[in-house]
Coordinates of C-alpha atoms and ligand atoms in Angstrom, one line a residue:
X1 CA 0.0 0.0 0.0
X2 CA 1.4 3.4 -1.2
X3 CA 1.6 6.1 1.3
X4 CA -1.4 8.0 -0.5
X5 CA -3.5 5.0 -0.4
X6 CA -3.0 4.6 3.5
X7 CA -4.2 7.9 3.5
X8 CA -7.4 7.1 1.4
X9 CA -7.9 4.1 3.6
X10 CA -7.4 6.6 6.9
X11 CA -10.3 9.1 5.3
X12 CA -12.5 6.2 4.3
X13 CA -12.0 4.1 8.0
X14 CA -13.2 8.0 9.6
X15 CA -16.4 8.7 7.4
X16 CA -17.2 5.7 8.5
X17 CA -17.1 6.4 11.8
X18 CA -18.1 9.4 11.7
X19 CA -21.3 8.1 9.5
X20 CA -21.7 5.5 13.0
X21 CA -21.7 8.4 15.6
X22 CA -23.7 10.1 13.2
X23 CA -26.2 7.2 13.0
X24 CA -26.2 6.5 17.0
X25 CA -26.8 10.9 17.0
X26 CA -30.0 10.3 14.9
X27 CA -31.1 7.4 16.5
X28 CA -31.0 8.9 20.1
X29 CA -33.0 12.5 19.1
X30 CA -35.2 10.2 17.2
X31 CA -35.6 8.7 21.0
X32 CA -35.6 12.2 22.8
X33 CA -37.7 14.0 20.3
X34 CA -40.6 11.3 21.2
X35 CA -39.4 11.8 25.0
X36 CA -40.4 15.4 23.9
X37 CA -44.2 14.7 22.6
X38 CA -44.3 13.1 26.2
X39 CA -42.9 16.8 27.6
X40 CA -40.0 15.2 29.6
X41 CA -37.3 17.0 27.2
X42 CA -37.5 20.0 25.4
X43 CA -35.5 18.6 22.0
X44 CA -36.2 20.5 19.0
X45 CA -39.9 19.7 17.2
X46 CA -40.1 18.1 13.6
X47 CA -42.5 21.1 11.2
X48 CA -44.9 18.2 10.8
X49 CA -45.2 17.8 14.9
X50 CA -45.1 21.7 15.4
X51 CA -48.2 21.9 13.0
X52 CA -50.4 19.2 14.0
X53 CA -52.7 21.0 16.1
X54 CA -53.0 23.9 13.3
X55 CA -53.8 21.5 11.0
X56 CA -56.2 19.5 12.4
X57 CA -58.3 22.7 13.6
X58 CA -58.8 23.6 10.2
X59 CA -61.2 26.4 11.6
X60 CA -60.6 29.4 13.6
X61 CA -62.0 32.6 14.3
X62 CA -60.0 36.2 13.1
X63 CA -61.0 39.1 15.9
X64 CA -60.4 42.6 14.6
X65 CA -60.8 45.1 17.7
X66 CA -58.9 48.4 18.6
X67 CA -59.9 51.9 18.9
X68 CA -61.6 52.1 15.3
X69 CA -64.4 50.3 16.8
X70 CA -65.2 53.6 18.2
X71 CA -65.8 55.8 14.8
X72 CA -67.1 52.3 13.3
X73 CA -66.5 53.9 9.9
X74 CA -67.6 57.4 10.4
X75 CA -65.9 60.5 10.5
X76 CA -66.8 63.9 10.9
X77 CA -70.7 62.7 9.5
X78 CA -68.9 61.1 6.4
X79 CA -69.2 57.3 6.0
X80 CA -65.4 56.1 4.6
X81 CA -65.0 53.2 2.8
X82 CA -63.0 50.3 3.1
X83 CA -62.0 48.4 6.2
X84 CA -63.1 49.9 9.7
X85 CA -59.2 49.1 10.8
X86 CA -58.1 51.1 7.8
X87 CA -60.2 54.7 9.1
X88 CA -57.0 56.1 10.1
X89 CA -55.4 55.9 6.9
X90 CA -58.5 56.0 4.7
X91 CA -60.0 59.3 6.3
X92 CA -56.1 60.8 6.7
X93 CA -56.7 61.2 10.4
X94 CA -54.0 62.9 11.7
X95 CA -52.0 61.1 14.5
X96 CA -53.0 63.3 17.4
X97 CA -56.5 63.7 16.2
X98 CA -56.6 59.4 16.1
X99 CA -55.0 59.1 19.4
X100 CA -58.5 60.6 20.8
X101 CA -60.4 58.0 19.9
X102 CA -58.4 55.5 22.8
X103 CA -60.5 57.7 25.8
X104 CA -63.5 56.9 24.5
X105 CA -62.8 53.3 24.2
X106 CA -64.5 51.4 27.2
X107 CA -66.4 48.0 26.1
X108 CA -67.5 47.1 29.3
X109 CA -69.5 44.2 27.7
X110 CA -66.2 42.5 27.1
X111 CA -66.8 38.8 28.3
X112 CA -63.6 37.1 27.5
X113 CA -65.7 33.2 28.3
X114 CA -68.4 34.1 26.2
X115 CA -66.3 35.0 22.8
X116 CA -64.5 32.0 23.6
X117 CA -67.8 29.9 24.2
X118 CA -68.9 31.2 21.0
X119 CA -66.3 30.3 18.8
X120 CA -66.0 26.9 20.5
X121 CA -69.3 26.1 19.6
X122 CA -68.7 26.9 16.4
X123 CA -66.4 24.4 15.5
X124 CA -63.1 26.5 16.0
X125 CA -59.6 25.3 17.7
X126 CA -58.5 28.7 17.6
X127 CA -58.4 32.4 18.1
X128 CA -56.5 35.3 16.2
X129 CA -56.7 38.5 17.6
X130 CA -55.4 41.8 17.0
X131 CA -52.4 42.4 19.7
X132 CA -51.8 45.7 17.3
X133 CA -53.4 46.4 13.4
X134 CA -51.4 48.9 11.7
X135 CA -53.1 51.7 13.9
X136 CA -50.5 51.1 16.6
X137 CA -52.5 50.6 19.3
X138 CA -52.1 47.7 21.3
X139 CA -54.5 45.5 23.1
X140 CA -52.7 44.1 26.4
X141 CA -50.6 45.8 28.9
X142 CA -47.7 46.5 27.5
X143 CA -44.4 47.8 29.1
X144 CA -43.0 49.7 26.1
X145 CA -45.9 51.8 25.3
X146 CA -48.9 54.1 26.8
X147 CA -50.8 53.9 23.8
X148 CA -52.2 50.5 25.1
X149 CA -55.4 49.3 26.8
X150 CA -54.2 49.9 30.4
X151 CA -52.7 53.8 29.5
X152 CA -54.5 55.4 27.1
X153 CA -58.5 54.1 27.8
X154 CA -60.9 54.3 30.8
X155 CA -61.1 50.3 30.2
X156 CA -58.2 49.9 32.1
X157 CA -58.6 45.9 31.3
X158 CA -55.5 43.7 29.7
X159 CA -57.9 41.8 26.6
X160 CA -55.0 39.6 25.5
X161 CA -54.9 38.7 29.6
X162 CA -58.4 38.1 29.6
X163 CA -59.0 36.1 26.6
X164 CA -55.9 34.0 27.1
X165 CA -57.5 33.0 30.4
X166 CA -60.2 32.2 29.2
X167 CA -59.2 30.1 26.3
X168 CA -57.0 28.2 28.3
X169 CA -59.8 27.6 30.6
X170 CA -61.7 26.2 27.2
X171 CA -59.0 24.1 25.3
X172 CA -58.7 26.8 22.7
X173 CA -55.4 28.3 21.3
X174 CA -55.0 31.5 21.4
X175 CA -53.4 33.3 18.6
X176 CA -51.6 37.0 18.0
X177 CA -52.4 39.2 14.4
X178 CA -49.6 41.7 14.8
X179 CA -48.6 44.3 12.4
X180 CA -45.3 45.5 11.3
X181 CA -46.2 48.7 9.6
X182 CA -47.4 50.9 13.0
X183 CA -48.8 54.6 11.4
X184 CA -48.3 55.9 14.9
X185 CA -44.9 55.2 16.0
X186 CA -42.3 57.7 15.0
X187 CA -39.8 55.6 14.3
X188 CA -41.8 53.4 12.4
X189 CA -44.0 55.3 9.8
X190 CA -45.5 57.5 12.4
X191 CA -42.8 59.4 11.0
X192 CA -44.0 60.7 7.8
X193 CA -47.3 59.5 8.7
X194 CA -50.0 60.4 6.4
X195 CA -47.4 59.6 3.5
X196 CA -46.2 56.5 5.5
X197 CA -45.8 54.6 1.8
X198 CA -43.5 57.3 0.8
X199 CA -40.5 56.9 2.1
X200 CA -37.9 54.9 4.6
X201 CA -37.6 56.2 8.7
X202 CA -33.7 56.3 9.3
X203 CA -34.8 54.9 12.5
X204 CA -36.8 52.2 11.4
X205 CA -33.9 49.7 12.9
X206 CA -34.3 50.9 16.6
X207 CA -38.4 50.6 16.1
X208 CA -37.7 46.8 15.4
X209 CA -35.2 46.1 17.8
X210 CA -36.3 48.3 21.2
X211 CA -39.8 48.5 20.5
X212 CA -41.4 45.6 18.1
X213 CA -39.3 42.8 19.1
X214 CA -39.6 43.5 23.0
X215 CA -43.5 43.9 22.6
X216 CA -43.4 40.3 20.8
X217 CA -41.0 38.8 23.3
X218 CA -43.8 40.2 25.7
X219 CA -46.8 38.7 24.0
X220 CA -44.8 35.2 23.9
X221 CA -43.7 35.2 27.6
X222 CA -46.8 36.5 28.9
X223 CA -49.4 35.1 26.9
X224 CA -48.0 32.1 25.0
X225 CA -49.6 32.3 21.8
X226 CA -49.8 29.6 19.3
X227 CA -49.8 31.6 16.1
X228 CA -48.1 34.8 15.5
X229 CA -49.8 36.2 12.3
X230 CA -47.7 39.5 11.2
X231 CA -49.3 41.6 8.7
X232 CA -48.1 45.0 7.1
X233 CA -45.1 43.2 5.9
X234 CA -44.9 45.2 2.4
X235 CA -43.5 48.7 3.5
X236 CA -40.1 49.7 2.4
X237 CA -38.1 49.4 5.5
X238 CA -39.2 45.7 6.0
X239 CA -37.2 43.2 4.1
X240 CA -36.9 39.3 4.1
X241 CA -33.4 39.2 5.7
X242 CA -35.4 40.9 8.6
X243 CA -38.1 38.4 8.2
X244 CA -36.1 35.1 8.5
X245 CA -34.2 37.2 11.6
X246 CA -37.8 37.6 13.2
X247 CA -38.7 34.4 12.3
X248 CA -35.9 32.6 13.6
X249 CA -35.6 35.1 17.1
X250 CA -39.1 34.1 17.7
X251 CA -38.5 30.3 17.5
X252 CA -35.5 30.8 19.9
X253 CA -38.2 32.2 22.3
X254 CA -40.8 29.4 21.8
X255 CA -40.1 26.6 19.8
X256 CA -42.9 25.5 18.8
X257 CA -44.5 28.7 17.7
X258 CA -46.3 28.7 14.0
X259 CA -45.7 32.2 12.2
X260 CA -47.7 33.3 9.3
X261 CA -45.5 33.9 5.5
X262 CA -45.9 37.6 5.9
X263 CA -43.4 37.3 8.6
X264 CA -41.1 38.0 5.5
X265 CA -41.6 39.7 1.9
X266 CA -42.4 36.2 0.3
X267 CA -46.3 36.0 -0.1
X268 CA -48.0 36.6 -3.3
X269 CA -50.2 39.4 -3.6
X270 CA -53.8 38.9 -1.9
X271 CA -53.7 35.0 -3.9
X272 CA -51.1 34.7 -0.4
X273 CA -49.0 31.8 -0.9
X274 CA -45.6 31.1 -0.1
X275 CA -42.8 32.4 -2.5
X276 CA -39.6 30.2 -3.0
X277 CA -38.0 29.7 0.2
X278 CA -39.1 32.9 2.0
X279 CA -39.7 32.8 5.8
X280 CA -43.2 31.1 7.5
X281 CA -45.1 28.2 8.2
X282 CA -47.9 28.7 5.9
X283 CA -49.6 30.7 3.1
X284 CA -52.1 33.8 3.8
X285 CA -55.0 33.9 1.0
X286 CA -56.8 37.3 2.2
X287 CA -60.6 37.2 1.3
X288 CA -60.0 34.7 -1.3
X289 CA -60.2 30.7 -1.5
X290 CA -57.4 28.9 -3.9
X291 CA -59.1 27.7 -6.9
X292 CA -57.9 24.1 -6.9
X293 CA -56.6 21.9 -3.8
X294 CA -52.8 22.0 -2.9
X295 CA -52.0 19.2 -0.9
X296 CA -49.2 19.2 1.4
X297 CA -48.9 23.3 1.3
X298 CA -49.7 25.1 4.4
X299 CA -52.3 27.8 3.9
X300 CA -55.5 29.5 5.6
X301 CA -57.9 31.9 3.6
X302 CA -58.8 34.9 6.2
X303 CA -62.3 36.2 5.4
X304 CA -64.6 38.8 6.2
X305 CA -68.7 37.6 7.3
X306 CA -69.6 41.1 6.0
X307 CA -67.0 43.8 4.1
X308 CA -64.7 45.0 7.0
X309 CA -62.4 43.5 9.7
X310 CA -63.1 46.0 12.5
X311 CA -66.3 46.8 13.4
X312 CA -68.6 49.9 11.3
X313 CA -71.9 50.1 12.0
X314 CA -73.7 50.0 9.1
X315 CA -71.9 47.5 6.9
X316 CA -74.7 44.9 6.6
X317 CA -73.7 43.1 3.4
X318 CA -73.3 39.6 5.6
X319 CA -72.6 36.6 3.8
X320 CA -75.1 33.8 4.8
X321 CA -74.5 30.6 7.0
X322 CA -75.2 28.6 3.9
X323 CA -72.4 30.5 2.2
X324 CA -69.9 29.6 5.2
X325 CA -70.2 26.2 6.0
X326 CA -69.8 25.5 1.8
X327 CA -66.2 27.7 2.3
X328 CA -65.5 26.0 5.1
X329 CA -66.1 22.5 3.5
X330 CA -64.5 23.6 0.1
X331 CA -61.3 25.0 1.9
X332 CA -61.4 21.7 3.8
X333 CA -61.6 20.0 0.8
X334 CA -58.8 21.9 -0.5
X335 CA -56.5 21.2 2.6
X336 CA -56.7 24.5 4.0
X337 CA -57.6 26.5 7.0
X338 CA -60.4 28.8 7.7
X339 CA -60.0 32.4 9.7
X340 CA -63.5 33.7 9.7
X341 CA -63.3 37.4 11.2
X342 CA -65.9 39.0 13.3
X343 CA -65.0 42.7 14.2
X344 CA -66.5 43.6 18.0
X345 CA -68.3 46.6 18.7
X346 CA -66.6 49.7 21.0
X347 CA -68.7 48.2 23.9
X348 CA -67.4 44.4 23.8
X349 CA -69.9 43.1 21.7
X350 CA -69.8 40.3 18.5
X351 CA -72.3 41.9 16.3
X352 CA -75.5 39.7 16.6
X353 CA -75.5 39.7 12.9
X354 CA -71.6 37.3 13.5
X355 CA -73.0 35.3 16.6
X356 CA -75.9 34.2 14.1
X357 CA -74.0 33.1 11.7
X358 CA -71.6 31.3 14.0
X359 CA -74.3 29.5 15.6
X360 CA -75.6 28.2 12.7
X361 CA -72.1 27.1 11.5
X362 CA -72.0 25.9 15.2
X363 CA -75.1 23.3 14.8
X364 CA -73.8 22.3 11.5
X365 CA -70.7 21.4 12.9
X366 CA -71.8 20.0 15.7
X367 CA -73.2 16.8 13.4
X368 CA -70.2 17.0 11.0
X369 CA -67.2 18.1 12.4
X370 CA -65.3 15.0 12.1
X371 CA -65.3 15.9 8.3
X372 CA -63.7 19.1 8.8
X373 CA -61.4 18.7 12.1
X374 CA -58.2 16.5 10.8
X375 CA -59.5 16.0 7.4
X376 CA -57.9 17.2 4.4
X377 CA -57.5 17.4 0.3
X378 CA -59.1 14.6 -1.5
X379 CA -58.4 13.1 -4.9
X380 CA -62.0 14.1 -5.7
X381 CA -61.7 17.3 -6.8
X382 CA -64.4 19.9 -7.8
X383 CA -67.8 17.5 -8.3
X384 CA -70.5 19.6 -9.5
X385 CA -72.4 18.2 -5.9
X386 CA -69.8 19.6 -3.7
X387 CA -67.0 19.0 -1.7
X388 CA -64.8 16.0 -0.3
X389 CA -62.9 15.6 2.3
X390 CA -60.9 12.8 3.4
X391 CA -59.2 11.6 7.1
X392 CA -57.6 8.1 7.5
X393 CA -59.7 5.7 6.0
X394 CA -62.6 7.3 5.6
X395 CA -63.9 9.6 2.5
X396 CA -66.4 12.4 3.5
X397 CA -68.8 13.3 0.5
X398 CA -70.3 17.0 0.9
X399 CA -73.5 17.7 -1.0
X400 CA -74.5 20.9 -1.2
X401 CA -76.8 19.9 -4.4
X402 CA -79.0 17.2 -3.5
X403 CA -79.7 14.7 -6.4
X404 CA -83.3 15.1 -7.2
X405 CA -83.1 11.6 -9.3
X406 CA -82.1 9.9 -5.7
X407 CA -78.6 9.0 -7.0
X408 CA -75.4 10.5 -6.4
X409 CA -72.3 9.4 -8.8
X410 CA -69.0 9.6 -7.2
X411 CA -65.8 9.6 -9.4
X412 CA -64.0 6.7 -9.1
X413 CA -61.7 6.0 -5.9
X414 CA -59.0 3.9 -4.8
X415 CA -59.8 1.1 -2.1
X416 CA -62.9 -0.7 -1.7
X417 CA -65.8 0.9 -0.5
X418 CA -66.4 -1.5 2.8
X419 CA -69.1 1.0 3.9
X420 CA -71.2 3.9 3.6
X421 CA -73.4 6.1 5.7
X422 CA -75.0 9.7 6.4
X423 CA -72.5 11.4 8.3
X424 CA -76.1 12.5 10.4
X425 CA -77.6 9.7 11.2
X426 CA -76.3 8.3 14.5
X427 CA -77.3 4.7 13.6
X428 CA -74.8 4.6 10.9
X429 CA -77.5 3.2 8.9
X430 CA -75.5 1.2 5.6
X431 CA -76.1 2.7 2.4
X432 CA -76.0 -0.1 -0.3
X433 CA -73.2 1.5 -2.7
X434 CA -72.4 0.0 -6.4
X435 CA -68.6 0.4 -7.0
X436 CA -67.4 0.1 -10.8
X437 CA -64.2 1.2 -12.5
X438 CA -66.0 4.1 -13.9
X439 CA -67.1 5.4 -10.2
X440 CA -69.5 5.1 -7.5
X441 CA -73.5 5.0 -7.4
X442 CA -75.4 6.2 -4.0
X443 CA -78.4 5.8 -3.7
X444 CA -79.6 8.4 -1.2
X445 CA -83.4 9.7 0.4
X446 CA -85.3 11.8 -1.4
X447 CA -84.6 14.7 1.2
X448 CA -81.6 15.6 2.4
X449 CA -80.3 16.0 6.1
X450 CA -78.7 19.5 5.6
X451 CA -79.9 21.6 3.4
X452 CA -76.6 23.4 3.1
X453 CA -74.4 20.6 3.2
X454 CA -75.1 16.8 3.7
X455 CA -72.3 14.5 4.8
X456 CA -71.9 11.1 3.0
X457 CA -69.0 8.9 4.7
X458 CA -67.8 6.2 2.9
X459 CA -65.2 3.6 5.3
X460 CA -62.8 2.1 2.1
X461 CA -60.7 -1.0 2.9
X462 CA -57.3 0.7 2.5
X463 CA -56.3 3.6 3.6
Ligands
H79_501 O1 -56.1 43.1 8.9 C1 -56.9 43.0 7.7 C2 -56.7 44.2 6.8 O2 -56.8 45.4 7.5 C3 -55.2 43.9 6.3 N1 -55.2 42.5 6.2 C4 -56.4 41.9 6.8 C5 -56.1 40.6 7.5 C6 -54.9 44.6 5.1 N2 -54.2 45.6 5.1 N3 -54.1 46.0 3.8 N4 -54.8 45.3 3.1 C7 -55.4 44.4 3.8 C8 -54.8 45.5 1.7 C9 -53.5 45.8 1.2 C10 -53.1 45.5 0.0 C11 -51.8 45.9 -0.5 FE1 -50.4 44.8 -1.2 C12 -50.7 46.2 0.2 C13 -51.6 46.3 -1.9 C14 -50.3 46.7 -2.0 C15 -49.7 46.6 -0.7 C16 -50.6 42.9 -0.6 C17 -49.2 43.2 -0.6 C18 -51.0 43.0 -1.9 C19 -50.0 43.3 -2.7 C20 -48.9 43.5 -1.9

């Protein structure tokens, strides 16, 4: 053996070793990381573990509430247009002129247990609310700022306190919508504020590192939020460098935190999904559902029940339960989540028009959650009857068009249909289904369980 080849045979004889202690590396976090689910270690989590619970809740509720529930879209007599959390900006209310609106804000009907209750009965996992819209004013009691609940309103009450109580009480998550762009800070774009769009703040670094970044760090220590959901990501002074910073700082402060795309600069227009490799855990259609399924992306379409986010009082162009439960079964079907917003009045109050709604959506899901919760894309795309949704071995069919011949044809599916039943009929009565290469026949009754959306489940022999 030459000299060289010794060598080789040295390098070879290590990256094998090393490849071993490599091996016994892997094979012991494997180990630890399921010590982890068990909470005896905290050892880094997997993206598929850290998402589970966001998920499987495929439904949540967005809350839009700050001081512009107190105009609720009027100023001086004039009805503005456009979102209720946008006034500021849309009416070019000066700063010091806005900041007025904060001592007239005092919702003493603010029951933290009965917003949760309500969304719970819905159907939702989870809660997003507004620690701070692009107004700048914040929501809980924070210590770098008087322009807060506790400082700058007669309320005097930490919200974020409240409702995190509250949902912890209830098994919901509680989440954080948090914007970058702040129109009242000067050394964000309270600076140039009305023209914030125009231009860069010099000082824009020391509003991210002594005054955002603190007030996050306080909202993860002192609240523990589940989702952080950033917003106001596309001014001129943000970029994605700073994004993946956030992003990862964030993570360092609670692992298993799940952070929206617009974290960085990489989603796409109001369409919302993810660009290249750009920082977050999922996409962020806004008032818009993705026309065809993407399985195995991360996404949630936010959405509006009437034409604003916060609250103005005589916005009454409500979509209908009928038209919510079929968005929440075709984003289901479609493998995405659901924010549905309601935008609370300046006293504390979900708009009875919103707890309507959400009670319906409520008694629908109360018969066919197990569709929704866990369930995800199907193969069966778009029928003209509806919706599917699939979890383990079980296909759910939603009908939102009742055949009026008494059959219902089903594209064709892998696995053997073993059995079928309505998703609402506790007896699990067995519908007798023909299976062919070309598809599936159901024969169904002549009426329908739901009129907005009737379950079918059909158990298939393999997964
Ligand atoms: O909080 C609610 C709205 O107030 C907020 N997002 C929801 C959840 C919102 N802020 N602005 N907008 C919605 C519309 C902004 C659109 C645009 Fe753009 C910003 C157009 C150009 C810059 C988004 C980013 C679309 C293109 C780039």
């Amino acid at each position: 053996m030459t000299k060289q080849e010794g060598r080789q045979w040295l390098v070879i004889g290590a990256t094998v070793v090393s490849l071993l202690i490599a091996l016994v590396i892997l094979a012991s976090c494997g180990g630890e990381t399921n010590a982890q689910v068990s909470g005896t270690k905290a050892e880094p989590m997997s993206q598929d573990q850290r998402m589970d619970w966001w998920r499987d809740a495929r439904f949540g509720m967005f809350v839009h509430w700050g001081v512009y529930a107190v105009p609720a879209g009027t100023y001086k007599g004039k009805r503005i247009d456009g979102g209720g959390e946008w006034i500021m900006n849309t009416a070019q209310i000066p700063v010091a002129e806005y900041e007025k609106f904060a001592p007239r804000f005092d919702p003493v009907g603010f029951r933290a247990d009965e917003w949760v209750r309500l969304a719970k009965n819905a159907g939702m996992k989870y809660i997003v609310i507004t620690s701070k819209h692009h107004d700048g004013f914040c929501l809980w009691d924070s210590k770098v700022t008087d322009y807060d609940i506790m400082d700058a309103t007669p309320f005097k009450r930490d919200i974020l306190k409240e409702l995190s109580v509250a949902c912890k009480k209830q098994g919901v998550k509680l989440c954080f919508y948090h914007s970058i762009m702040d129109w009242h800070h000067p050394d964000a774009q309270g600076l140039s504020y009305p023209n914030y769009n125009d231009g860069s703040n010099p000082n824009f670094g020391r509003y991210v590192e002594t005054y955002m970044k603190p007030q996050l760090a306080e909202l993860v220590a002192n609240y523990n939020p589940g989702v952080l959901w950033f917003d106001g990501e596309w001014i001129k002074d943000w970029t994605e460098p700073q994004g993946k910073e956030l992003y990862a700082y964030l993570r360092t402060l609670q692992p298993s935190l799940i952070i929206n795309n617009r974290v960085g600069k990489g989603r796409q227009g109001m369409e919302g999904l993810t660009k290249g490799d750009s920082a977050g855990d999922f996409g962020t259609p806004e008032q818009q559902v993705p026309p065809e399924g993407l399985p195995g992306v991360d996404w949630e379409t936010c959405m509006t029940m009437n034409d604003t986010w916060g609250y103005k009082s005589f916005d009454e162009n409500w979509k209908s339960t009928e038209e919510l439960v079929r968005m929440l079964a075709d984003i289901a079907s479609k493998g995405g989540n659901f924010l549905l917003n309601v935008g609370p009045t300046p006293e504390g109050l979900i708009p009875a028009a919103s707890v309507e709604r959400l009670e319906g959506m409520g008694k629908w899901m109360a018969v066919n959650g197990e569709s929704i919760h866990g369930a995800t894309a199907s193969v069966i795309g778009r029928p003209e009857w509806g919706r599917c949704t699939v979890k383990g071995d079980k296909l759910y069919l939603h009908v939102f068009n009742w055949p009026a011949d008494g059959t219902l044809e089903v594209p064709a599916v892998r696995g053997q249909v073993q059995r079928a039943y309505l998703l609402a009929d506790k007896k699990h009565t067995s519908i007798p289904v023909t299976q062919s290469a070309e598809g599936l026949i159901v024969p169904l009754p002549s009426q329908a369980p739901d009129a907005i959306d009737s379950v079918i489940v059909l158990v298939l022999k393999n997964k």
